[in-house]
XYZ file of C-alpha atoms in Angstrom:
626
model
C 0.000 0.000 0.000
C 1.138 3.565 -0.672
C 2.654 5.951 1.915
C 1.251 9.347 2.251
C 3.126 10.641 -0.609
C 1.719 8.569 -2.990
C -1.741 8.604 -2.396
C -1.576 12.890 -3.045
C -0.617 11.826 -6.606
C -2.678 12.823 -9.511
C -4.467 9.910 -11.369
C -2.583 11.143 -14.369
C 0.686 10.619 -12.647
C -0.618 7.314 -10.944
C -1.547 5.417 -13.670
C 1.832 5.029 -14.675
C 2.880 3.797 -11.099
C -0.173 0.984 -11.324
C 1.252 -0.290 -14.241
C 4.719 -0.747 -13.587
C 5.435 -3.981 -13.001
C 8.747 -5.363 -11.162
C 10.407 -7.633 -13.596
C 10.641 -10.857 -13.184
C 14.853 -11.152 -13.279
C 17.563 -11.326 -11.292
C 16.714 -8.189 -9.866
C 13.481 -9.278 -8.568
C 12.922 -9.837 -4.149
C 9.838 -9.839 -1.798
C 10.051 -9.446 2.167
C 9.838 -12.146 4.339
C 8.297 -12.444 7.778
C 8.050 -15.285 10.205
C 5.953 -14.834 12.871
C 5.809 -16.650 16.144
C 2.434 -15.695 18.001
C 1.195 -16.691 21.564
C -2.603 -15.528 22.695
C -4.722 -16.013 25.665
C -8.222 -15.202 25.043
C -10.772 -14.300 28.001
C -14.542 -15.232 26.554
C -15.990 -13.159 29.342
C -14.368 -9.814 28.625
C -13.892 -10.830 24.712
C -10.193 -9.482 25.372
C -7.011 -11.127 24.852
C -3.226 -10.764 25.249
C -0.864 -11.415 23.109
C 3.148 -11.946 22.196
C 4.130 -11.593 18.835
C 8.024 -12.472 17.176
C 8.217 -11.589 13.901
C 11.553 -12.289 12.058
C 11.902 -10.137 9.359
C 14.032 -10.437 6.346
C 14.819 -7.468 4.057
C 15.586 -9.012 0.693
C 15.182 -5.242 -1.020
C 17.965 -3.428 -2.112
C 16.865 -0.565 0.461
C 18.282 0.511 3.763
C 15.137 0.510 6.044
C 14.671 3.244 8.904
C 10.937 2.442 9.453
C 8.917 -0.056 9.762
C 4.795 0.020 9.934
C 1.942 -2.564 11.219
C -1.770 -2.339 10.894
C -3.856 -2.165 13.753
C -6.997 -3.494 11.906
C -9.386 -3.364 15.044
C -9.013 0.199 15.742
C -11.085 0.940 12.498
C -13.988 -0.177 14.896
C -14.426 3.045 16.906
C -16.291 6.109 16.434
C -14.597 8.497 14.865
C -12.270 6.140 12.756
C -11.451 6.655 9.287
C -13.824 3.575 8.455
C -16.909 5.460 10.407
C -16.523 8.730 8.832
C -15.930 7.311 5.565
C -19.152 4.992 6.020
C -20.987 8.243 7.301
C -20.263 10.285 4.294
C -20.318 8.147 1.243
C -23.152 7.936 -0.947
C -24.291 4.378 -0.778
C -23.046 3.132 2.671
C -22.696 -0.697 3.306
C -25.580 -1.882 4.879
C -23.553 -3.962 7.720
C -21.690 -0.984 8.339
C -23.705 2.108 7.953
C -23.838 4.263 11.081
C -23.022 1.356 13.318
C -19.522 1.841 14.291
C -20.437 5.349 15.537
C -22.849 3.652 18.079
C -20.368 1.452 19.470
C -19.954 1.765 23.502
C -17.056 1.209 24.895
C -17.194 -2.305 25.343
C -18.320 -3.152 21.813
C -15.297 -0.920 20.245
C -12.266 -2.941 18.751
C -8.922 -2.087 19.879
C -5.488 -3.221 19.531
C -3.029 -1.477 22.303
C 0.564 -2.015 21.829
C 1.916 -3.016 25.321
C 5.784 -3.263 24.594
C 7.967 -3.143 21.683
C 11.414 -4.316 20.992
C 14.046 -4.820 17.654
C 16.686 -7.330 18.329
C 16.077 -6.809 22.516
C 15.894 -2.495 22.516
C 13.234 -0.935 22.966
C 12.329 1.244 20.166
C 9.953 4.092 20.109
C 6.235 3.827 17.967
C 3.342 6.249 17.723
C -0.182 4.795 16.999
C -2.416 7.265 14.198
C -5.054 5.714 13.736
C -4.991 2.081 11.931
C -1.027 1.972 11.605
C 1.224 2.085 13.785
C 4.567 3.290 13.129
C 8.052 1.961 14.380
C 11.198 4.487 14.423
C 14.433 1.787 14.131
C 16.995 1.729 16.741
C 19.011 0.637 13.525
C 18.296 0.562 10.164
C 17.094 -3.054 8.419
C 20.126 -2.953 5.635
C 19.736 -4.818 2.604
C 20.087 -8.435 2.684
C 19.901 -8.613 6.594
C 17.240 -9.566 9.018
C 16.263 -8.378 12.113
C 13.852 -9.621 15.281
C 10.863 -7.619 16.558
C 9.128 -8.622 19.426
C 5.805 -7.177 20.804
C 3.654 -7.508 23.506
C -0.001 -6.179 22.612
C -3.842 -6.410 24.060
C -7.002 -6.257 21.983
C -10.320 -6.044 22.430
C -12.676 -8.158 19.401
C -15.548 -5.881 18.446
C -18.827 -6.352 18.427
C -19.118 -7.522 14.375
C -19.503 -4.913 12.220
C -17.393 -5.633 9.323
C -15.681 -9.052 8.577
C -14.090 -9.592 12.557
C -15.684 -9.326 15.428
C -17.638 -10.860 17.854
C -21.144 -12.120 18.338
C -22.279 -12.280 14.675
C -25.977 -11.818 13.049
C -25.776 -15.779 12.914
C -24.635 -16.195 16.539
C -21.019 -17.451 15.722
C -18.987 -16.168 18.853
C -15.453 -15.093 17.355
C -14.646 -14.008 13.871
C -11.138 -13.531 14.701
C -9.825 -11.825 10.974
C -7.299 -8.651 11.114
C -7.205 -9.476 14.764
C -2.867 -9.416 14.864
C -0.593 -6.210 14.719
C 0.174 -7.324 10.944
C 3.226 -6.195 9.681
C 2.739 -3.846 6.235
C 4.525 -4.935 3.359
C 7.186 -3.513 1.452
C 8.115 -3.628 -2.428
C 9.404 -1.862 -4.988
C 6.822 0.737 -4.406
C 7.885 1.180 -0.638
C 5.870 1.038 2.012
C 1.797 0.185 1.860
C 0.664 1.738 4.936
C -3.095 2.231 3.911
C -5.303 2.994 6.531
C -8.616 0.531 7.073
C -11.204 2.112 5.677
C -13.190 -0.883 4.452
C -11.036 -2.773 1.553
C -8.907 -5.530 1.217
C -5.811 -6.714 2.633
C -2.014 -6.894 1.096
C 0.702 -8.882 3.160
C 4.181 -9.901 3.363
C 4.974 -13.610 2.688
C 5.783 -15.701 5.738
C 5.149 -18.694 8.098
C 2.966 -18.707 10.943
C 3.567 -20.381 14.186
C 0.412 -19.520 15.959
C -0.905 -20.906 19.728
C -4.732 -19.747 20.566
C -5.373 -20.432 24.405
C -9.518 -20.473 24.872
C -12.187 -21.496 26.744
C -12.261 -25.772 26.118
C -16.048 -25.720 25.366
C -14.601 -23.131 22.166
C -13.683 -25.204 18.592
C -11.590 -23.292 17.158
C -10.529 -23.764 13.176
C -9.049 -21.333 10.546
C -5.820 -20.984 8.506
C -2.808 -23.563 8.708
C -2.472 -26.860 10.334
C -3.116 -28.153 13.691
C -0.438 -29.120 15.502
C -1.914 -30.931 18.820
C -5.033 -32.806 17.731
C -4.745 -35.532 20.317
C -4.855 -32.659 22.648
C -7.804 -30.930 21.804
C -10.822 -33.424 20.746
C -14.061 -31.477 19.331
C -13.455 -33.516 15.762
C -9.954 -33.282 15.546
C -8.757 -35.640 17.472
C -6.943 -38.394 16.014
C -9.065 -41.871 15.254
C -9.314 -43.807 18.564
C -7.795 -41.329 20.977
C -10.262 -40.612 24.027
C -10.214 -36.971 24.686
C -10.994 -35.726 28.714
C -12.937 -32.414 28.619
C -11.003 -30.267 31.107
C -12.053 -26.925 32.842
C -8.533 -25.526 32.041
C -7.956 -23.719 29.014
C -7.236 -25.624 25.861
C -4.565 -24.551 23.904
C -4.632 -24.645 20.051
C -2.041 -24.879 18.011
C -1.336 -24.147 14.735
C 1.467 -23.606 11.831
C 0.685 -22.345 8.508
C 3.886 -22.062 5.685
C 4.215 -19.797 3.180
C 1.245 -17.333 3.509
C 0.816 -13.824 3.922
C -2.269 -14.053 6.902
C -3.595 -15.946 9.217
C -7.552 -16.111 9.951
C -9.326 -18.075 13.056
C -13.288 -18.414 14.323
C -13.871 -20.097 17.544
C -17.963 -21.135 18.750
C -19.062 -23.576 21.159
C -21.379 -24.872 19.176
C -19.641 -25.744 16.451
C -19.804 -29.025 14.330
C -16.617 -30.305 12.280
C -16.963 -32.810 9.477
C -14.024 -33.120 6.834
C -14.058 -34.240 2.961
C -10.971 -35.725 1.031
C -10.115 -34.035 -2.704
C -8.554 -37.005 -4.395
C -5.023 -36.757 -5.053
C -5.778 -33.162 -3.051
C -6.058 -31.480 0.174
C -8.469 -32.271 2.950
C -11.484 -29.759 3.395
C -12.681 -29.255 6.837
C -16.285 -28.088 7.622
C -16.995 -25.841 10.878
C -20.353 -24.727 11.449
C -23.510 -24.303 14.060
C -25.712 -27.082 12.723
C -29.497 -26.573 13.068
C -32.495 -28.072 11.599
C -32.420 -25.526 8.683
C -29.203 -25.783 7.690
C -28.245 -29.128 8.350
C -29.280 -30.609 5.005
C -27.446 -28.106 3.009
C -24.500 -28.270 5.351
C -24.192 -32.062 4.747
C -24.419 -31.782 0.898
C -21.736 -28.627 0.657
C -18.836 -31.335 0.946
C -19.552 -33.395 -2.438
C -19.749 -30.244 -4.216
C -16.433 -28.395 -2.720
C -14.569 -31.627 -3.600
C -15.462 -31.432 -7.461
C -15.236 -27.798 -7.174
C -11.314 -28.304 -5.884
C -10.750 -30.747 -8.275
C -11.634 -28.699 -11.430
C -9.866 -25.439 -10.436
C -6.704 -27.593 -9.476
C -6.675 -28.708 -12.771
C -7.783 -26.169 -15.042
C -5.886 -22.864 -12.980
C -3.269 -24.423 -11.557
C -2.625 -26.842 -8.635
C -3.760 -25.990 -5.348
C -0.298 -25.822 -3.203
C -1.569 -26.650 0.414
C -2.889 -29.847 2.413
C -5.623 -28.635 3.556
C -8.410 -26.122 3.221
C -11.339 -24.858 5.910
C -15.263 -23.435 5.088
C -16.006 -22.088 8.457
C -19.555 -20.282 9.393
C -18.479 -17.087 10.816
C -18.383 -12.854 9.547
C -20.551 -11.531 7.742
C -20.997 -12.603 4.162
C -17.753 -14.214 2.493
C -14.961 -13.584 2.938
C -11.302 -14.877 2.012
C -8.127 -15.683 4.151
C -5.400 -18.158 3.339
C -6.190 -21.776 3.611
C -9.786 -20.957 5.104
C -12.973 -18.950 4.429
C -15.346 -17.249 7.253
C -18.756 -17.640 5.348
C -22.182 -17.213 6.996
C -23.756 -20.409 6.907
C -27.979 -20.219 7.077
C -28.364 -19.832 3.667
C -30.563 -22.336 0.771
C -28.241 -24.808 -0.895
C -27.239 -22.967 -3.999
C -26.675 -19.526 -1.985
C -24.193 -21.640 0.199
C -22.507 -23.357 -2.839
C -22.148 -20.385 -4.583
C -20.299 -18.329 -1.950
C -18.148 -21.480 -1.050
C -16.393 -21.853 -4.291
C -16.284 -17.700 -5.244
C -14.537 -18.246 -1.606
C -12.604 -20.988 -2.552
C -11.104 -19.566 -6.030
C -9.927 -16.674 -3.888
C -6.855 -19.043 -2.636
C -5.563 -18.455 -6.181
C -5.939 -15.331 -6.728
C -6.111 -13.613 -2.962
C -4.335 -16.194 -1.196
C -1.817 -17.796 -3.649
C -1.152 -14.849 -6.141
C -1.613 -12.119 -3.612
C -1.969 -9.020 -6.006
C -1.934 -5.641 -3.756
C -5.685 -5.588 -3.417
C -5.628 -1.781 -2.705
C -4.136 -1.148 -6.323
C -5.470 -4.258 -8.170
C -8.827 -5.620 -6.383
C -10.212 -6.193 -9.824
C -7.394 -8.925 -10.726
C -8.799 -10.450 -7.208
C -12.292 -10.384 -6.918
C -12.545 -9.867 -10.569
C -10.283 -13.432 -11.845
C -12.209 -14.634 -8.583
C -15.496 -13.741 -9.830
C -14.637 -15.133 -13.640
C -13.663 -18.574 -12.180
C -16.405 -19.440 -10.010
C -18.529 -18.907 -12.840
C -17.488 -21.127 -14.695
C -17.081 -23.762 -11.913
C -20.610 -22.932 -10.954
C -21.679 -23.654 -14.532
C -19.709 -26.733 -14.595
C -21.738 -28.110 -11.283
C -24.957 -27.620 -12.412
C -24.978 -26.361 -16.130
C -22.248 -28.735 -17.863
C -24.119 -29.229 -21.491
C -25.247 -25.617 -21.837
C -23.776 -22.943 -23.799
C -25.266 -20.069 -22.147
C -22.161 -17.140 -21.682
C -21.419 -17.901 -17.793
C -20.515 -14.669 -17.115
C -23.918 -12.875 -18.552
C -24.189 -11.339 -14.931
C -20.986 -9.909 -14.938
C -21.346 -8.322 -18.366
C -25.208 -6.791 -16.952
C -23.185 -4.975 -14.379
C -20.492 -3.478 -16.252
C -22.907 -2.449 -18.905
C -25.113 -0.653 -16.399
C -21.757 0.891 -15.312
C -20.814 1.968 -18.497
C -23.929 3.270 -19.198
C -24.705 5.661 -15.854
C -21.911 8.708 -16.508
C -20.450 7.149 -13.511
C -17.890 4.448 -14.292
C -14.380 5.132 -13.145
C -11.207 3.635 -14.493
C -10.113 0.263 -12.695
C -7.164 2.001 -11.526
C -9.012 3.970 -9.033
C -7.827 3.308 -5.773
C -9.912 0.615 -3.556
C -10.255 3.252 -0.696
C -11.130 5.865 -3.334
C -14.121 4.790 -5.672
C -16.516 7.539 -5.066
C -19.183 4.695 -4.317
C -19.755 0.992 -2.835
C -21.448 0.511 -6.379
C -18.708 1.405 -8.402
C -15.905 -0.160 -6.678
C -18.234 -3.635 -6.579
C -19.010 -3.216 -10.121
C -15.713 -2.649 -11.821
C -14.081 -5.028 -9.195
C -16.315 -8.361 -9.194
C -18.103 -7.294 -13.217
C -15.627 -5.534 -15.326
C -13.092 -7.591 -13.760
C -14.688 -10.892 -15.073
C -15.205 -9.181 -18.254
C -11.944 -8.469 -18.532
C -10.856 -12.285 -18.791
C -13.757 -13.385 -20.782
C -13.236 -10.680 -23.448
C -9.665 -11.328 -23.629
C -10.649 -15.381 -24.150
C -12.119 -13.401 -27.463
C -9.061 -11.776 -28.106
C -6.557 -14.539 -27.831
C -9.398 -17.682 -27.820
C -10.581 -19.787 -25.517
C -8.041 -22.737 -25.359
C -5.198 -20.585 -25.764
C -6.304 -18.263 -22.287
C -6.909 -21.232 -20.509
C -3.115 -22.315 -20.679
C -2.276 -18.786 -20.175
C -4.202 -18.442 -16.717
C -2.437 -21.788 -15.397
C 0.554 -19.979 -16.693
C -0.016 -17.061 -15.159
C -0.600 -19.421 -12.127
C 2.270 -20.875 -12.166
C 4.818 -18.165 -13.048
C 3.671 -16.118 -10.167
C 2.183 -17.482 -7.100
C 3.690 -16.592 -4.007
C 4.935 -13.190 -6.059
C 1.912 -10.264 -5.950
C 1.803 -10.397 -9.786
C 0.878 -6.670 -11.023
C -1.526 -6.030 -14.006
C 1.944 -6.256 -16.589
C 2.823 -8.973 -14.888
C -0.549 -10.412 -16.104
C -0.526 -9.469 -19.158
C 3.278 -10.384 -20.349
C 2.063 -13.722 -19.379
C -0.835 -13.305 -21.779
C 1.298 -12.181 -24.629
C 3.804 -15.172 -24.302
C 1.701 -17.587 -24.508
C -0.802 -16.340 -27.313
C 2.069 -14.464 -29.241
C 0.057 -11.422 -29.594
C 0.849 -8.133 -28.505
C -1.737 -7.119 -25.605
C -0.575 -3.610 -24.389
C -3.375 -1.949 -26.039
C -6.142 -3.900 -24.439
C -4.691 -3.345 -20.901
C -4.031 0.234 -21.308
C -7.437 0.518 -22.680
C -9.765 -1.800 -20.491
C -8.052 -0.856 -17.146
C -6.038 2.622 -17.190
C -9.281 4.142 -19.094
C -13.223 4.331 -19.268
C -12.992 4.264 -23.228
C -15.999 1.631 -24.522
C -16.545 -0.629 -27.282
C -18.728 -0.460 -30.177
C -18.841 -1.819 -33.288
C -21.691 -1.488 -36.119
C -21.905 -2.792 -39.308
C -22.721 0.445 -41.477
C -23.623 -1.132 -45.216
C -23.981 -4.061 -46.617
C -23.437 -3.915 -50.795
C -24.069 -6.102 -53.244
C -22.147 -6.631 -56.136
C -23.017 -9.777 -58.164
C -20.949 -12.177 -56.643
C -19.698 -10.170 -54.154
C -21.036 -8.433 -51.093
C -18.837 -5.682 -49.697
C -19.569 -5.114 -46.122
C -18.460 -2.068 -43.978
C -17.855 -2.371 -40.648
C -17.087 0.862 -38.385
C -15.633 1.787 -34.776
C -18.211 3.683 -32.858
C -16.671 3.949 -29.525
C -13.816 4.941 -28.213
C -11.625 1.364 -27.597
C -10.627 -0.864 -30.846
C -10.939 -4.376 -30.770
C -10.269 -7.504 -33.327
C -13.649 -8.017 -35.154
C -14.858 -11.837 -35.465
C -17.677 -11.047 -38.250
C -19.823 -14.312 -38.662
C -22.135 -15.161 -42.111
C -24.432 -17.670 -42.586
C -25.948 -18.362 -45.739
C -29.582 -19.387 -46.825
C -27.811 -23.202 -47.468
C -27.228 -23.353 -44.177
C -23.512 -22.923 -44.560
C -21.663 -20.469 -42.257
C -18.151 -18.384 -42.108
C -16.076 -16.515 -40.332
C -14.443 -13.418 -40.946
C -11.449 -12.671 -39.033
C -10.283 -9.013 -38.976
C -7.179 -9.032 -35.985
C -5.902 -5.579 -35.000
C -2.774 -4.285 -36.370
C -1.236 -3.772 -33.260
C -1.478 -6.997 -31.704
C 1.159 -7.966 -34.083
C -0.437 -11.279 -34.842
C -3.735 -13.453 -34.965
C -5.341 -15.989 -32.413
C -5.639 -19.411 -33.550
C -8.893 -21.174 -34.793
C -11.576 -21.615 -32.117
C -14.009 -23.174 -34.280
C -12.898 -25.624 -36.375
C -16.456 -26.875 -37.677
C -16.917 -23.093 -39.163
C -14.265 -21.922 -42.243
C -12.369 -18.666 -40.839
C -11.338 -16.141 -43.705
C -8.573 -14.374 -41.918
C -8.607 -10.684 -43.421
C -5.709 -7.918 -43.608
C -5.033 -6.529 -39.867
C -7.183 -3.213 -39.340
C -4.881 -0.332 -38.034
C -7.136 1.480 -35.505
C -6.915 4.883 -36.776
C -9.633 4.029 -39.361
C -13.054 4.535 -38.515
C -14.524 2.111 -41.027
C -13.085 -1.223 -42.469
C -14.677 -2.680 -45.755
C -14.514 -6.922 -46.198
C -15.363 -8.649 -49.578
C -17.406 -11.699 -49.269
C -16.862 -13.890 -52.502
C -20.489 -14.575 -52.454
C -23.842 -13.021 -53.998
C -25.865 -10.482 -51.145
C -28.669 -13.224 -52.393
C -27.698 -16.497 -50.790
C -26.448 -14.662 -47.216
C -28.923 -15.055 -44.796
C -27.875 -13.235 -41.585
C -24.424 -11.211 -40.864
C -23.003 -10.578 -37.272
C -20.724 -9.304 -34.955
C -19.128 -11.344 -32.340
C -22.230 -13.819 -31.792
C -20.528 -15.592 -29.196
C -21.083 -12.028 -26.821
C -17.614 -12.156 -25.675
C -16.907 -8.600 -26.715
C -18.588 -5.718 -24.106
C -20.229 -3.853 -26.788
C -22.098 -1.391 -25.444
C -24.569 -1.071 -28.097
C -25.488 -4.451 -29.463
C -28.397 -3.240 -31.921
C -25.928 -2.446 -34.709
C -24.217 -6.203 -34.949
C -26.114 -7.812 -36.867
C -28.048 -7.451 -40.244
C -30.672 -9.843 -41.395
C -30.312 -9.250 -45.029
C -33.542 -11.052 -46.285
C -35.629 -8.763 -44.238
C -33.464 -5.730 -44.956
C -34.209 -6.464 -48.359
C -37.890 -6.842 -48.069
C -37.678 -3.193 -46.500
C -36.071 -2.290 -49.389
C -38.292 -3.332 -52.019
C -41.322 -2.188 -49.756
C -39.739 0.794 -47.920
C -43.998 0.776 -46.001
C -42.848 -2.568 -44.100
């Protein structure tokens, strides 16, 4: 996230910044933390204390004199920068609204830094807000470590947003942002955002975490669990006896190579577990109750086919194990686990399971900077789970999967409202607009570029793109250089474009001549954005073609999708020409129907003008009354 600095910059001047990507050479690093946590929770008081080692590795080429944490819960306070920014915007989220100003102060989240040391000194900190910020006793140099350790309290709010306590569906601890969480550092410096309401950017790491509860409490969330002979409530190993004690229980867990760690804790809550073949092992934690026991009970079969298609059509899922625990307040994403709420009908519950699930590519695995990128998040998120959803229940159908998406960003496009998708998370003038250009225009994004490069060719390049850069925060170039490697065309254009602009697409096709055996049809560009043009005829036979016209600038042409259809690939069209005019070596007579991009791949804004029915323009011709 950007320091102070940055976020004063003028969009012109950031949109440069967003799409600088740090190349992938020898010159390439990311931070590393290791952190070493010990908490004891009090379920009366809903406060805890904590210890916290981090180990912290500067791999940058930069001499550090600073350092910076988030202090997530002390956005849940009146007055915060999340309350006033709830209070003033124009379409406030309903599960925030004016809540957080109402908060007394035993329902306020806090974290309070207790002590704070770098390799054994005491250094000095100051607390604004959501960050906290460390002065070094000594600067971090490059290539070196160095050892902070901290002693902190918190207090969990009562839930307003994601953590918190107590939630709408009775789940007693949604323990997410609940750590001081070291901010991470990369080639754009520091990303100190405050919490205003967005989503979260972290530094790589291991977790060696040990939650000390109530033992009535389950507790489940991200990484493995160390001590399950020691615990019982489901996750105690076959035949072991477990003796409930009155002492506090002691859960223990380790998570590798993530960049969070999430936990929920309930008395009441049931754990059943499902085994991916040749995959990890999901684990179910919920409150069971005669509504939602039925659905709960059929989630597993579906998550397990869900898994198994993602893992091999993205790219592999990397861990052992993944959790779908009933807890915050909608859906909501954290390595190796999910906090989703749970009384919902069957299809509500499968649907935000798997969106939830594909987010441990492209949140949890991939880890773009959510503040700068949330669209190649929720957006590759929202594309994915699509088409798994249509895959569960929709296999044979060739309905566009992503028809919702497109609504969205069409009703976007269309309100004099849309900003560019490199407006800043924190910054969208609305909820609505950040949502739509996020979750819809980010979707459309991949599914128009499928039309650019074609279909089988983006599916190897988003296991590619998998592959090349989990565990990395891939930026938007990072993206698309991945992209243009594997389909051989030249994709600056679109990127620049789709994301850094609000430019739209439409095409028309302006006249349609005959000339004896030929027809000469002229196609024009309407709006603002140039795209390749996939013209399709079908003839009164029966018979159908394709007319290819690629861009110029992409420097080449995607291979056949189709192969039962004949493509006539046509000279490139350079994008400075308004019009482009294709013969068809066939009379105006025998061609039944012309059109644009049938397949609805391509966001055209204004579909009216893509297609011409030439039997009844003709008709209209001869009898200009009809």
């Amino acid at each position: 996230m950007h320091i102070y600095k940055r976020l004063i910059l003028s969009y012109l001047l950031l949109i440069p910044v967003l799409g600088m990507a740090q190349p992938k050479s020898q010159s390439y690093w990311q931070q590393r933390a290791e952190y070493t946590m010990e908490i004891d929770m009090d379920v009366k008081t809903h406060r805890f204390n904590g210890k916290q080692k981090l180990v912290y590795y500067n791999n940058s080429p930069d001499t550090l004199n600073k350092a910076y944490y988030h202090l997530y819960f002390n956005a849940f306070q009146p007055g915060s920068m999340m309350d006033v920014r709830s209070l003033n915007i124009e379409d406030p989220d309903s599960r925030v609204g004016s809540r957080i100003s109402q908060l007394k102060d035993d329902e306020i989240g806090y974290q309070h830094i207790k002590s704070l040391k770098q390799d054994g000194k005491t250094v000095t900190y100051k607390v604004e807000g959501t960050i906290l910020e460390v002065r070094l006793n000594k600067p971090i140099l490059p290539g070196s470590k160095t050892t902070f350790e901290m002693e902190f309290e918190a207090q969990v709010p009562l839930q307003v947003r994601r953590s918190g306590r107590n939630s709408a569906e009775g789940i007693a601890y949604s323990m997410t942002q609940w750590y001081p969480k070291l901010s991470e550092y990369d080639y754009l410096g520091w990303h100190t955002n405050p919490y205003i309401g967005r989503e979260f950017h972290g530094v790589w790491g291991d977790f060696d975490v040990k939650i000390t509860i109530d033992p009535s409490y389950t507790v489940g969330g991200t990484g493995y669990l160390q001590n399950p002979d020691k615990i019982g409530h489901g996750y105690q190993k076959a035949g072991t006896e477990i003796k409930q004690s009155e002492k506090p229980l002691t859960w223990h867990f380790k998570a590798p190579n993530v960049h969070d760690f999430a936990w929920a804790a309930d008395p009441d809550y049931k754990h059943t577990t499902a085994q991916v073949p040749n995959g990890p092992t999901l684990h179910f934690i919920y409150q069971e109750t005669e509504e939602n026991k039925e659905n709960w009970e059929k989630l597993p079969e579906f998550m397990v086919k869900a898994m198994q298609f993602m893992s091999k059509n993205f790219g592999k899922y990397p861990y052992d194990q993944y959790s779908f625990i009933q807890g915050g307040d909608g859906g909501m994403e954290y390595p190796m686990a999910t906090l989703i709420t749970g009384n919902r009908n069957l299809n509500s519950l499968i649907g935000v399971s798997v969106h939830e699930m594909v987010h441990s590519w492209y949140q949890g695995v991939l880890a773009t900077n959510e503040s700068l990128y949330p669209w190649m998040d929720e957006g590759f998120t929202s594309y994915a789970s699509d088409v798994i959803m249509k895959h569960l229940f929709d296999p044979e159908s060739d309905r566009n999967a992503h028809e919702g998406s497109y609504r969205g960003y069409f009703f976007m496009a269309n309100s004099g409202q849309e900003e560019p998708l490199t407006t800043h998370a924190d910054q969208y003038h609305s909820n609505r607009s950040y949502g739509i250009n996020s979750y819809s225009k980010g979707a459309v994004f991949l599914h128009q570029l499928s039309y650019i490069i074609g279909q089988e060719t983006f599916m190897k390049g988003m296991k590619n793109y998998f592959n090349t850069w989990k565990f990395k925060h891939p930026t938007s170039i990072d993206f698309i250089r991945v992209m243009e490697k594997t389909s051989g065309i030249q994709l600056d254009w679109y990127l620049e474009k789709f994301v850094y602009t609000t430019d739209q697409i439409d095409y028309g096709i302006r006249t349609v001549v005959g000339d004896g055996d030929a027809t000469y049809v002229t196609l024009e560009r309407i709006g603002e954005m140039m795209m390749p043009i996939d013209l399709y005829v079908e003839y009164e036979d029966g018979s159908k073609e394709i007319y290819y016209i690629p861009l110029r600038i992409m420097r080449g042409a995607k291979e056949v999708e189709n192969t039962q259809i004949q493509r006539m690939n046509k000279e490139a069209w350079p994008w400075t020409y308004p019009t482009y005019t294709l013969k068809i070596n066939n009379a105006a007579s025998k061609i039944k129907n012309i059109e644009i991009d049938p397949t609805d791949r391509m966001a055209d804004i204004d579909r009216s003008n893509n297609s011409m029915d030439l039997k009844s323009a003709m008709k209209a011709f001869e009898d200009p009354t009809k």
